[in-house]
Short mmCIF file of C-alpha atoms in Angstrom, two decimals:
data_model
loop_
_atom_site.label_atom_id
_atom_site.label_comp_id
_atom_site.label_asym_id
_atom_site.label_seq_id
_atom_site.Cartn_x
_atom_site.Cartn_y
_atom_site.Cartn_z
CA UNK A 1 -77.77 -32.72 -16.64
CA UNK A 2 -74.64 -31.41 -17.14
CA UNK A 3 -72.16 -33.44 -15.68
CA UNK A 4 -68.88 -31.44 -16.71
CA UNK A 5 -67.92 -28.37 -14.77
CA UNK A 6 -67.28 -27.02 -17.85
CA UNK A 7 -70.67 -26.27 -18.64
CA UNK A 8 -71.98 -25.74 -15.48
CA UNK A 9 -70.51 -22.20 -15.50
CA UNK A 10 -74.00 -21.21 -16.34
CA UNK A 11 -76.28 -18.46 -14.17
CA UNK A 12 -79.12 -16.35 -14.68
CA UNK A 13 -76.75 -13.75 -14.72
CA UNK A 14 -74.51 -14.77 -17.88
CA UNK A 15 -77.62 -15.09 -20.09
CA UNK A 16 -78.10 -11.64 -22.31
CA UNK A 17 -81.94 -10.54 -22.46
CA UNK A 18 -83.10 -10.48 -25.89
CA UNK A 19 -79.66 -9.03 -27.26
CA UNK A 20 -77.62 -9.95 -30.24
CA UNK A 21 -75.47 -11.29 -27.13
CA UNK A 22 -77.95 -14.13 -26.58
CA UNK A 23 -76.63 -15.75 -29.46
CA UNK A 24 -73.20 -15.93 -28.85
CA UNK A 25 -74.12 -17.24 -25.37
CA UNK A 26 -75.52 -20.12 -27.50
CA UNK A 27 -72.96 -20.63 -29.88
CA UNK A 28 -70.05 -21.10 -27.52
CA UNK A 29 -72.89 -23.38 -25.38
CA UNK A 30 -72.84 -25.25 -28.91
CA UNK A 31 -69.70 -25.12 -30.01
CA UNK A 32 -67.80 -26.08 -26.72
CA UNK A 33 -69.72 -29.06 -26.31
CA UNK A 34 -68.98 -30.54 -29.80
CA UNK A 35 -64.84 -29.22 -28.74
CA UNK A 36 -65.08 -32.05 -26.04
CA UNK A 37 -64.28 -35.16 -26.35
CA UNK A 38 -68.02 -36.64 -26.46
CA UNK A 39 -67.90 -36.05 -30.05
CA UNK A 40 -65.93 -39.00 -31.31
CA UNK A 41 -66.55 -41.94 -33.97
CA UNK A 42 -64.65 -44.39 -31.27
CA UNK A 43 -62.82 -45.70 -33.16
CA UNK A 44 -60.44 -48.34 -31.30
CA UNK A 45 -60.14 -45.99 -28.24
CA UNK A 46 -59.31 -42.75 -30.32
CA UNK A 47 -60.78 -39.49 -30.11
CA UNK A 48 -61.35 -39.04 -33.95
CA UNK A 49 -63.96 -36.28 -33.91
CA UNK A 50 -67.48 -37.39 -35.79
CA UNK A 51 -68.04 -33.94 -36.52
CA UNK A 52 -66.58 -30.61 -37.60
CA UNK A 53 -67.10 -27.01 -35.63
CA UNK A 54 -71.09 -26.30 -36.16
CA UNK A 55 -73.09 -23.79 -37.64
CA UNK A 56 -75.55 -22.14 -35.66
CA UNK A 57 -79.05 -20.03 -36.70
CA UNK A 58 -81.89 -19.07 -35.14
CA UNK A 59 -85.43 -18.42 -35.46
CA UNK A 60 -88.26 -16.94 -34.33
CA UNK A 61 -90.99 -19.31 -32.91
CA UNK A 62 -93.88 -17.21 -34.92
CA UNK A 63 -92.28 -17.14 -38.63
CA UNK A 64 -94.70 -18.00 -40.77
CA UNK A 65 -92.68 -20.43 -42.09
CA UNK A 66 -93.51 -23.03 -39.45
CA UNK A 67 -96.82 -23.01 -40.07
CA UNK A 68 -96.68 -22.96 -43.86
CA UNK A 69 -94.67 -26.20 -42.86
CA UNK A 70 -97.52 -27.51 -40.44
CA UNK A 71 -100.12 -27.26 -43.63
CA UNK A 72 -97.80 -28.08 -45.82
CA UNK A 73 -96.26 -32.02 -44.18
CA UNK A 74 -99.51 -31.93 -42.39
CA UNK A 75 -101.35 -31.27 -39.16
CA UNK A 76 -99.08 -34.11 -37.08
CA UNK A 77 -96.86 -31.21 -37.37
CA UNK A 78 -95.23 -29.12 -34.98
CA UNK A 79 -94.62 -25.27 -34.17
CA UNK A 80 -92.29 -24.36 -32.18
CA UNK A 81 -95.62 -22.81 -29.93
CA UNK A 82 -97.21 -26.28 -29.93
CA UNK A 83 -94.09 -28.54 -28.81
CA UNK A 84 -93.16 -25.97 -26.01
CA UNK A 85 -96.56 -25.75 -24.87
CA UNK A 86 -96.95 -29.20 -24.61
CA UNK A 87 -93.75 -29.34 -22.35
CA UNK A 88 -95.10 -26.74 -20.05
CA UNK A 89 -98.79 -26.75 -19.90
CA UNK A 90 -98.49 -24.75 -16.85
CA UNK A 91 -96.42 -21.72 -19.37
CA UNK A 92 -98.75 -18.92 -20.77
CA UNK A 93 -96.34 -17.88 -24.05
CA UNK A 94 -96.72 -16.46 -26.78
CA UNK A 95 -94.82 -17.70 -30.01
CA UNK A 96 -93.41 -14.49 -30.26
CA UNK A 97 -90.98 -14.98 -27.42
CA UNK A 98 -89.76 -18.88 -28.61
CA UNK A 99 -86.31 -19.16 -30.55
CA UNK A 100 -85.73 -21.96 -32.70
CA UNK A 101 -81.88 -22.88 -32.58
CA UNK A 102 -80.47 -25.04 -35.75
CA UNK A 103 -77.39 -26.09 -36.04
CA UNK A 104 -75.77 -28.38 -38.52
CA UNK A 105 -72.91 -30.44 -37.26
CA UNK A 106 -70.78 -31.50 -40.74
CA UNK A 107 -69.09 -34.79 -41.66
CA UNK A 108 -65.17 -34.71 -41.55
CA UNK A 109 -62.97 -34.65 -44.46
CA UNK A 110 -61.84 -37.49 -44.07
CA UNK A 111 -65.19 -39.48 -43.65
CA UNK A 112 -66.51 -37.57 -46.66
CA UNK A 113 -63.66 -38.95 -48.86
CA UNK A 114 -64.22 -42.63 -47.46
CA UNK A 115 -67.63 -42.28 -48.38
CA UNK A 116 -67.27 -41.01 -51.50
CA UNK A 117 -65.35 -44.03 -52.65
CA UNK A 118 -68.32 -46.54 -51.67
CA UNK A 119 -71.13 -47.14 -54.44
CA UNK A 120 -73.18 -49.75 -52.62
CA UNK A 121 -73.36 -48.73 -48.54
CA UNK A 122 -71.68 -46.21 -46.27
CA UNK A 123 -67.74 -46.53 -45.49
CA UNK A 124 -67.37 -47.68 -41.40
CA UNK A 125 -66.79 -43.58 -40.49
CA UNK A 126 -69.59 -42.85 -42.51
CA UNK A 127 -72.02 -45.28 -40.14
CA UNK A 128 -70.04 -44.94 -37.12
CA UNK A 129 -71.31 -40.81 -37.74
CA UNK A 130 -74.59 -42.16 -38.47
CA UNK A 131 -74.24 -44.00 -34.96
CA UNK A 132 -72.10 -42.72 -32.62
CA UNK A 133 -72.20 -39.56 -33.97
CA UNK A 134 -75.90 -39.00 -33.88
CA UNK A 135 -76.20 -40.30 -30.48
CA UNK A 136 -73.70 -37.49 -29.38
CA UNK A 137 -76.81 -35.55 -31.37
CA UNK A 138 -78.75 -35.85 -29.02
CA UNK A 139 -76.96 -35.62 -26.07
CA UNK A 140 -75.82 -32.14 -27.53
CA UNK A 141 -80.47 -30.93 -27.71
CA UNK A 142 -80.20 -31.95 -24.28
CA UNK A 143 -76.71 -29.99 -23.16
CA UNK A 144 -78.16 -27.17 -25.01
CA UNK A 145 -81.74 -28.07 -23.06
CA UNK A 146 -79.76 -28.12 -19.79
CA UNK A 147 -77.67 -25.24 -20.55
CA UNK A 148 -80.59 -23.14 -21.16
CA UNK A 149 -83.21 -24.35 -17.98
CA UNK A 150 -80.20 -23.70 -16.13
CA UNK A 151 -79.96 -20.51 -16.86
CA UNK A 152 -83.90 -20.23 -15.88
CA UNK A 153 -85.02 -20.72 -19.80
CA UNK A 154 -87.93 -23.40 -20.39
CA UNK A 155 -86.75 -25.51 -23.59
CA UNK A 156 -87.19 -28.75 -25.52
CA UNK A 157 -85.63 -30.76 -27.99
CA UNK A 158 -88.37 -31.68 -30.49
CA UNK A 159 -86.62 -34.19 -31.51
CA UNK A 160 -86.25 -35.69 -27.70
CA UNK A 161 -89.48 -35.46 -27.15
CA UNK A 162 -91.17 -38.41 -25.99
CA UNK A 163 -94.43 -37.65 -28.03
CA UNK A 164 -91.88 -37.08 -31.11
CA UNK A 165 -92.98 -39.90 -33.57
CA UNK A 166 -93.28 -41.44 -37.84
CA UNK A 167 -95.83 -40.05 -39.69
CA UNK A 168 -97.20 -40.16 -42.56
CA UNK A 169 -97.57 -37.65 -44.65
CA UNK A 170 -100.59 -37.32 -47.23
CA UNK A 171 -98.64 -35.11 -49.50
CA UNK A 172 -95.05 -36.27 -49.19
CA UNK A 173 -95.56 -39.93 -47.51
CA UNK A 174 -93.58 -40.09 -44.67
CA UNK A 175 -92.74 -37.46 -42.22
CA UNK A 176 -92.50 -37.07 -39.03
CA UNK A 177 -93.81 -34.79 -35.56
CA UNK A 178 -90.65 -32.58 -36.38
CA UNK A 179 -88.18 -31.48 -39.08
CA UNK A 180 -84.21 -30.83 -38.23
CA UNK A 181 -83.53 -30.05 -41.20
CA UNK A 182 -86.64 -27.77 -42.14
CA UNK A 183 -85.97 -25.79 -38.36
CA UNK A 184 -81.89 -25.49 -40.39
CA UNK A 185 -83.74 -23.54 -43.60
CA UNK A 186 -86.33 -21.19 -41.09
CA UNK A 187 -82.62 -20.41 -39.60
CA UNK A 188 -81.13 -19.45 -42.64
CA UNK A 189 -78.62 -22.52 -42.47
CA UNK A 190 -78.89 -23.75 -46.45
CA UNK A 191 -81.80 -25.28 -48.74
CA UNK A 192 -82.96 -28.23 -49.55
CA UNK A 193 -81.35 -30.55 -53.55
CA UNK A 194 -82.96 -32.70 -55.24
CA UNK A 195 -82.14 -35.80 -52.99
CA UNK A 196 -84.05 -33.77 -50.40
CA UNK A 197 -80.68 -32.87 -48.70
CA UNK A 198 -80.23 -29.94 -47.09
CA UNK A 199 -77.32 -27.88 -48.84
CA UNK A 200 -75.47 -25.46 -46.49
CA UNK A 201 -72.17 -23.33 -46.39
CA UNK A 202 -70.68 -26.26 -45.54
CA UNK A 203 -72.74 -28.53 -48.08
CA UNK A 204 -74.81 -31.87 -47.20
CA UNK A 205 -72.62 -33.96 -45.57
CA UNK A 206 -73.52 -33.30 -42.02
CA UNK A 207 -76.45 -33.45 -39.51
CA UNK A 208 -78.37 -30.66 -37.62
CA UNK A 209 -80.44 -31.03 -34.39
CA UNK A 210 -82.79 -27.76 -32.86
CA UNK A 211 -83.72 -26.96 -29.50
CA UNK A 212 -86.90 -24.12 -28.92
CA UNK A 213 -86.31 -22.04 -26.04
CA UNK A 214 -88.07 -19.06 -24.13
CA UNK A 215 -84.94 -16.91 -25.11
CA UNK A 216 -85.15 -13.89 -27.05
CA UNK A 217 -82.30 -14.24 -29.71
CA UNK A 218 -82.29 -12.16 -32.77
CA UNK A 219 -83.20 -14.08 -36.10
CA UNK A 220 -80.65 -15.16 -38.51
CA UNK A 221 -80.32 -14.20 -41.32
CA UNK A 222 -82.25 -16.40 -44.49
CA UNK A 223 -80.15 -15.29 -47.54
CA UNK A 224 -82.45 -17.35 -50.05
CA UNK A 225 -86.56 -16.73 -50.69
CA UNK A 226 -86.40 -20.33 -52.87
CA UNK A 227 -86.09 -23.83 -50.38
CA UNK A 228 -84.16 -24.71 -53.75
CA UNK A 229 -81.58 -22.10 -54.15
CA UNK A 230 -78.24 -23.99 -53.11
CA UNK A 231 -79.11 -27.09 -55.30
CA UNK A 232 -77.53 -26.93 -59.41
CA UNK A 233 -80.21 -29.06 -60.62
CA UNK A 234 -82.91 -26.73 -59.52
CA UNK A 235 -81.21 -23.52 -60.27
CA UNK A 236 -80.26 -24.62 -64.00
CA UNK A 237 -80.34 -28.50 -64.26
CA UNK A 238 -76.97 -28.44 -64.69
CA UNK A 239 -75.65 -31.16 -62.15
CA UNK A 240 -78.23 -34.03 -60.86
CA UNK A 241 -74.82 -35.58 -59.50
CA UNK A 242 -77.00 -37.45 -56.72
CA UNK A 243 -78.90 -39.11 -59.10
CA UNK A 244 -75.67 -41.52 -60.17
CA UNK A 245 -74.77 -41.69 -56.58
CA UNK A 246 -78.04 -43.29 -55.11
CA UNK A 247 -77.47 -47.00 -55.68
CA UNK A 248 -81.23 -47.38 -55.08
CA UNK A 249 -81.99 -45.74 -57.48
CA UNK A 250 -84.42 -43.93 -55.83
CA UNK A 251 -83.74 -39.91 -57.08
CA UNK A 252 -85.00 -38.74 -59.83
CA UNK A 253 -85.54 -35.46 -62.33
CA UNK A 254 -88.65 -35.00 -60.24
CA UNK A 255 -87.13 -36.02 -56.96
CA UNK A 256 -86.31 -38.23 -53.84
CA UNK A 257 -88.37 -41.43 -53.20
CA UNK A 258 -88.26 -41.63 -50.07
CA UNK A 259 -90.06 -45.39 -49.40
CA UNK A 260 -87.84 -46.28 -51.72
CA UNK A 261 -84.65 -44.84 -50.22
CA UNK A 262 -85.59 -46.07 -47.12
CA UNK A 263 -86.52 -49.92 -48.10
CA UNK A 264 -82.73 -49.70 -49.37
CA UNK A 265 -81.66 -48.81 -46.31
CA UNK A 266 -83.33 -50.53 -43.85
CA UNK A 267 -82.94 -53.86 -46.66
CA UNK A 268 -79.76 -53.60 -47.70
CA UNK A 269 -77.59 -50.69 -46.09
CA UNK A 270 -78.34 -51.86 -42.78
CA UNK A 271 -77.67 -56.04 -42.86
CA UNK A 272 -75.11 -54.74 -44.52
CA UNK A 273 -73.17 -52.40 -42.08
CA UNK A 274 -74.36 -54.99 -39.32
CA UNK A 275 -72.35 -57.89 -40.90
CA UNK A 276 -69.12 -55.40 -42.06
CA UNK A 277 -68.89 -53.12 -38.88
CA UNK A 278 -70.68 -55.30 -36.15
CA UNK A 279 -72.99 -52.86 -34.88
CA UNK A 280 -76.39 -51.33 -35.83
CA UNK A 281 -77.28 -48.23 -37.77
CA UNK A 282 -79.24 -47.02 -41.11
CA UNK A 283 -76.56 -45.32 -42.62
CA UNK A 284 -76.53 -44.49 -46.06
CA UNK A 285 -75.41 -41.00 -47.10
CA UNK A 286 -73.85 -42.02 -50.43
CA UNK A 287 -76.42 -38.95 -52.56
CA UNK A 288 -73.93 -36.75 -49.99
CA UNK A 289 -70.49 -37.00 -50.95
CA UNK A 290 -69.19 -37.01 -54.20
CA UNK A 291 -71.48 -34.26 -55.70
CA UNK A 292 -70.47 -30.56 -55.45
CA UNK A 293 -72.65 -29.53 -52.71
CA UNK A 294 -70.69 -32.35 -50.65
CA UNK A 295 -69.03 -29.59 -48.86
CA UNK A 296 -69.95 -26.32 -49.50
CA UNK A 297 -72.56 -24.30 -51.64
CA UNK A 298 -72.04 -25.32 -54.89
CA UNK A 299 -70.46 -21.77 -57.74
CA UNK A 300 -73.08 -21.88 -61.08
CA UNK A 301 -71.31 -22.26 -64.03
CA UNK A 302 -67.80 -23.44 -62.24
CA UNK A 303 -69.19 -25.97 -59.75
CA UNK A 304 -70.35 -29.19 -61.86
CA UNK A 305 -68.82 -32.78 -61.59
#
């Protein structure tokens, strides 16, 4: 449950009914929590935040994209209705009554700068954002669920659900029951790059999260119809900087080798983080910085380096 009284002033009367105001209510719930002291890199007792101000988007539970994701990735991939029904088996809720709430947590400028100077493994701030920042993201998912449930709206965070697990996709290899990046793509928050990172209006140096809820919120505009729309390499072949940034040689003009990437993170990067900084996490992120799409959507013909 929510412990901070700042977030307990939520009643069912406060929750708008299927109006654009619902989006503002949800954004306020997320934004206030990200602005709290819980959002921390935990550096020597300081309150340096792990994340900058979030972006929030919405998509409908019956958006055809979710069924397309399932067909493309594998039968184990949840649609919004499937994870909602598994969480609330006694409720009969149509997919159109559900909303996927998705958010982007952008890396701070200092974290991005630190990591852009690295060539082999994560900088300390980046490693801390991967560990302590993602731990915060887990609690943020629970916080959003709690806010909605206290307002009388059933909700579930798929990535926090007991049934979530890694799977093997026949087409893509390593995959899972739910993808935060795919939910963000469906919610108008960004498109995929050559390295599989999601390029958002705040760039691809970020983490993301989502919640599926029985609440009516107008879906966000999806200003693209190509899942690679924001990537300069796919636009005109003018970039590919992430290829050179990858210490594992896991990115090529053919795309991202997830198996090679995962092996490097497990065998090299994670061990180096443990030895250098004294905690366990699975960071790298070098392909997300030192590139034109690090902190924005790059502009063709101008943002090349």
